[in-house]
mmCIF file of C-alpha atoms in Angstrom:
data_model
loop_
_atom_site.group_PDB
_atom_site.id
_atom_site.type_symbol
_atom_site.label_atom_id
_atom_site.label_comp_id
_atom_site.label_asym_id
_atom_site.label_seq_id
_atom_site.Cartn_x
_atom_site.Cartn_y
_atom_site.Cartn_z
ATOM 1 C CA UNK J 1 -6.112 9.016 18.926
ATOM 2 C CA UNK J 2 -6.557 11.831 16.441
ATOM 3 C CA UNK J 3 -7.749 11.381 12.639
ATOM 4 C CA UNK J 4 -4.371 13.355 12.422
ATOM 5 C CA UNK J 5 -2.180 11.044 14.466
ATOM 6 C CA UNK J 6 -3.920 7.649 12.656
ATOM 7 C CA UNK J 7 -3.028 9.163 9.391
ATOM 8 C CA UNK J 8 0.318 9.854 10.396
ATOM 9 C CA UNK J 9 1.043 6.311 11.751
ATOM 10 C CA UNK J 10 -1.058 4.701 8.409
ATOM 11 C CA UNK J 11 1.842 7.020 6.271
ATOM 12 C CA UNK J 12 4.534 5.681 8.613
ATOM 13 C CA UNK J 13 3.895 2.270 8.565
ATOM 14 C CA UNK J 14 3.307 1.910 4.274
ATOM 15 C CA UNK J 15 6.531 3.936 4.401
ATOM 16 C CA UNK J 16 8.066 1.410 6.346
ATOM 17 C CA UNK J 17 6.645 -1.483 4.338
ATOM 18 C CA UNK J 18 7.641 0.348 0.871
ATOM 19 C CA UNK J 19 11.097 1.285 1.766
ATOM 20 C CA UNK J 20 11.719 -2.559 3.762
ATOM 21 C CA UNK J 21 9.968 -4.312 0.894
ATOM 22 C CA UNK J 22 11.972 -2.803 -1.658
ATOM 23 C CA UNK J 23 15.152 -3.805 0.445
ATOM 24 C CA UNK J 24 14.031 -7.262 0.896
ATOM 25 C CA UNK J 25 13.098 -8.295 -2.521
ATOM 26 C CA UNK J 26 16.018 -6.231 -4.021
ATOM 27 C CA UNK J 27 17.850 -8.356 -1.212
ATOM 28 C CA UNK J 28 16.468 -11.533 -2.575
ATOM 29 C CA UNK J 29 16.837 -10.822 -6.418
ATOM 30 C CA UNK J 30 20.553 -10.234 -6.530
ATOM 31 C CA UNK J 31 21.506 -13.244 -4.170
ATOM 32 C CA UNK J 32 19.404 -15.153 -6.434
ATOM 33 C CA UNK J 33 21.447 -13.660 -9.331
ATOM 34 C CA UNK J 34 24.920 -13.783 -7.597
ATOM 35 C CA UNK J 35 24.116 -17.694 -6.713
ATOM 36 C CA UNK J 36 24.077 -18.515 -10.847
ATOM 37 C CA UNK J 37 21.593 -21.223 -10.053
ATOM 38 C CA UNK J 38 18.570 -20.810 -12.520
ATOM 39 C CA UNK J 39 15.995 -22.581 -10.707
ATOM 40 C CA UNK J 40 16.603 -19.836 -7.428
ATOM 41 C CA UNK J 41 16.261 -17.285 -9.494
ATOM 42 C CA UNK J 42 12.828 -18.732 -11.085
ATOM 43 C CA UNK J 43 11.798 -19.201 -7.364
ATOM 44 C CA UNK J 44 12.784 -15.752 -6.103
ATOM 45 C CA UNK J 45 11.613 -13.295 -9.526
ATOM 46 C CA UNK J 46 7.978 -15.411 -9.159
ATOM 47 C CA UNK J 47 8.221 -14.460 -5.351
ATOM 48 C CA UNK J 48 9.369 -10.318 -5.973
ATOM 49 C CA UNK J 49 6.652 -9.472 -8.688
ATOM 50 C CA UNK J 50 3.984 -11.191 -5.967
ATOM 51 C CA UNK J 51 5.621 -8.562 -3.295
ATOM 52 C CA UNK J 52 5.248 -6.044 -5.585
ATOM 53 C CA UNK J 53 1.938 -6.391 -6.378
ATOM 54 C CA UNK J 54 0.751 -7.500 -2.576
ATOM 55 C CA UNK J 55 3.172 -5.275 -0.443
ATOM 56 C CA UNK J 56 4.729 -2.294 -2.667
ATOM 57 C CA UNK J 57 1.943 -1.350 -5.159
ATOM 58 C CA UNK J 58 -0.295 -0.403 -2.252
ATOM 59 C CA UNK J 59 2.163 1.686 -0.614
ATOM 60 C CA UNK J 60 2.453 3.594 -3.471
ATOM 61 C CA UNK J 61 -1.002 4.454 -3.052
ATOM 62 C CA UNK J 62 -1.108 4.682 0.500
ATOM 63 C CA UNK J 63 1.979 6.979 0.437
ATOM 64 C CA UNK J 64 0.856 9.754 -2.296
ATOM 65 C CA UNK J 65 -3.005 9.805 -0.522
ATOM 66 C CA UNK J 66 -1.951 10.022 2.833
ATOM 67 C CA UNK J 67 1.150 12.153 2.107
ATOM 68 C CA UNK J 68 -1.204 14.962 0.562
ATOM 69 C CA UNK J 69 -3.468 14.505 3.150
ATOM 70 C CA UNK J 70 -0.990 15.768 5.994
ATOM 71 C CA UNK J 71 1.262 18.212 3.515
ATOM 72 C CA UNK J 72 -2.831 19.451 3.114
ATOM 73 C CA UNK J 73 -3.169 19.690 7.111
ATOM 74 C CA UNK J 74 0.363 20.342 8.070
ATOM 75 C CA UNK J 75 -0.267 23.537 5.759
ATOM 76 C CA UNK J 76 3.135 23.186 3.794
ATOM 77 C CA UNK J 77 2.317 24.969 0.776
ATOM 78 C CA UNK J 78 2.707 23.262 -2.799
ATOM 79 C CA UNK J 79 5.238 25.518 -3.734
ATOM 80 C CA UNK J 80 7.197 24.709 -0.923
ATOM 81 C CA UNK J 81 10.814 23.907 -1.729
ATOM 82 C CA UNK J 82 10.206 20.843 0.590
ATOM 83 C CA UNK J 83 6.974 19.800 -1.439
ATOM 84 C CA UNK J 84 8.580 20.320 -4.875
ATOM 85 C CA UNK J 85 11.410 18.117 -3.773
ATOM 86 C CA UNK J 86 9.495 15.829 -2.419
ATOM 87 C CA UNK J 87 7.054 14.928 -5.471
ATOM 88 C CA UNK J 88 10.105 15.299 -7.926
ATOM 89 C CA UNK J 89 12.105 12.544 -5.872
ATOM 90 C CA UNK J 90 8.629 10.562 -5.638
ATOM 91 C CA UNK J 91 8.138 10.888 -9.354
ATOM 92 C CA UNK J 92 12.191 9.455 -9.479
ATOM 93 C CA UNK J 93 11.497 6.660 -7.324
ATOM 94 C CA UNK J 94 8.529 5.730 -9.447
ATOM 95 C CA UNK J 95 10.269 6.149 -12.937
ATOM 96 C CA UNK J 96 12.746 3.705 -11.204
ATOM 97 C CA UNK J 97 10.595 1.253 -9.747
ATOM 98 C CA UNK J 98 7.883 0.521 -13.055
ATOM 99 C CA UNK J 99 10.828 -0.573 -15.259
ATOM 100 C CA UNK J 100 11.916 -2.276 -12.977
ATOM 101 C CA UNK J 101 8.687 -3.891 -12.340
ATOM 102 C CA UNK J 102 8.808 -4.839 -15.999
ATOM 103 C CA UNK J 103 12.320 -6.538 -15.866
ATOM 104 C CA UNK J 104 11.527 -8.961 -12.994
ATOM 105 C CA UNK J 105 8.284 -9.685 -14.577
ATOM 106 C CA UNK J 106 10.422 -10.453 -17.943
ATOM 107 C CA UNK J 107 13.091 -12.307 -16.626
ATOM 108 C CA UNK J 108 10.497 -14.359 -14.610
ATOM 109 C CA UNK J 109 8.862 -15.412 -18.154
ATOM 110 C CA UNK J 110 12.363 -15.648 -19.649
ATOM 111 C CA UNK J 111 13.344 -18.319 -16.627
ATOM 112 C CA UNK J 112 9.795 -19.517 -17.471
ATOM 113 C CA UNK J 113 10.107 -20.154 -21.010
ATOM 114 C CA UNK J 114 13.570 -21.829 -20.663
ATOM 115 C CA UNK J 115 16.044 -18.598 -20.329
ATOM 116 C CA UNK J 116 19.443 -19.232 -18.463
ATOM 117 C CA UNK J 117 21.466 -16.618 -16.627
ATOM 118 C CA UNK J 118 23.231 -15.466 -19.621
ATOM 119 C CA UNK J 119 19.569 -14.472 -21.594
ATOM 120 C CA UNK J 120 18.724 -12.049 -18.787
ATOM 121 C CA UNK J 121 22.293 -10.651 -17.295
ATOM 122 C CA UNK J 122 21.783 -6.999 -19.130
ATOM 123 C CA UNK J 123 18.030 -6.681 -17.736
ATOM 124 C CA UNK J 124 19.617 -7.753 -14.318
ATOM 125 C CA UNK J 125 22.206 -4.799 -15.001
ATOM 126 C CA UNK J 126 19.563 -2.471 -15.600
ATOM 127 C CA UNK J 127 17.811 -3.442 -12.670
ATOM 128 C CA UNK J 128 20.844 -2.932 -10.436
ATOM 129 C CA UNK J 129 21.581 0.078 -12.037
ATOM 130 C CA UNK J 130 17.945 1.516 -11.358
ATOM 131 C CA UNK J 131 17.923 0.767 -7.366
ATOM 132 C CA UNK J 132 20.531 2.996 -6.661
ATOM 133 C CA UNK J 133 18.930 6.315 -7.703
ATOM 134 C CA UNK J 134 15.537 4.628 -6.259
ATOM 135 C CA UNK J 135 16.583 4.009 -3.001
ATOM 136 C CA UNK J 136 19.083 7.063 -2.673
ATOM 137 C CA UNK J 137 15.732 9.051 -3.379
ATOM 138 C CA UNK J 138 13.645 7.247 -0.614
ATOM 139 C CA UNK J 139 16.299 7.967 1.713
ATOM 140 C CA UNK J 140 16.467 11.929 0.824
ATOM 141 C CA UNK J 141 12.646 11.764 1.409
ATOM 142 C CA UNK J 142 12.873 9.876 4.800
ATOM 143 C CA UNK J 143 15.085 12.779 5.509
ATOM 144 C CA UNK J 144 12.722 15.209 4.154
ATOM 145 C CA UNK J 145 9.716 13.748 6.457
ATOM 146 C CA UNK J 146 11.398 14.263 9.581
ATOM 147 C CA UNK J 147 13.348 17.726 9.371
ATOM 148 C CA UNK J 148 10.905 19.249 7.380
ATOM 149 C CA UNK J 149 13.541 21.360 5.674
ATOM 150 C CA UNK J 150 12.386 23.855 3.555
ATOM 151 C CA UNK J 151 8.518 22.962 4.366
ATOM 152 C CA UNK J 152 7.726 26.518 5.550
ATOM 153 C CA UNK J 153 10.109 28.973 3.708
#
């Protein structure tokens, strides 16, 4: 297989583990939430900042290197339309995602130091209320991967 080909699958597969780890521990969070029970939530914000770090953090990476590397090879210009989009719904997803970050990381010391459901409901609001532009934006990208639209004009 081609450097091309293994750099296309590496880009594929941390897309795949971004997008499915973001939908799993989003998943996980608000059924914690929605349950009221304390204690699951403890359990489940402890277990989403580990994902973050283990899983989603390096698919960040992963995602911007490898993505420049075939926009680079695929010869889609910078100032493509489908670039510029691209990187401005990247940047979204990531203006999103490190507040968020922050609020399961504080509600897991809130639970931590003692917190009940009541002490972090607004964060949990925020949070909820920063997945839906994150994930409407990964989805516009997925879309933008595979038709290419406005790569070449």
């Amino acid at each position: 297989m081609s450097l091309f080909l293994w750099i296309k699958l590496v880009h594929i597969v941390s897309a795949t583990v971004l997008f499915g780890t973001g939908m799993g521990t989003a998943f996980f969070m608000l059924k914690a939430y929605l349950s009221g029970n304390d204690e699951a939530m403890k359990v489940t914000t402890n277990t989403v900042v580990l994902a973050d770090w283990v899983f989603t953090m390096p698919a960040v990476v992963v995602q911007f290197v490898t993505g420049l590397w075939l926009t680079t090879k695929l010869k889609i210009a910078y100032d493509s339309s489908w670039f510029i989009a691209v990187i401005l719904l990247y940047a979204l997803v990531g203006l999103c995602w490190i507040p968020v970050v922050w609020i399961q990381i504080r509600i897991r010391d809130l639970i931590g130091a003692g917190a009940v459901r009541r002490d972090y409901r607004r964060l949990m609001h925020v949070w909820m209320a920063l997945g839906v532009p994150a994930f409407s934006a990964v989805l516009i990208i997925f879309y933008l991967m595979v038709s290419k639209l406005g790569a070449y004009t």
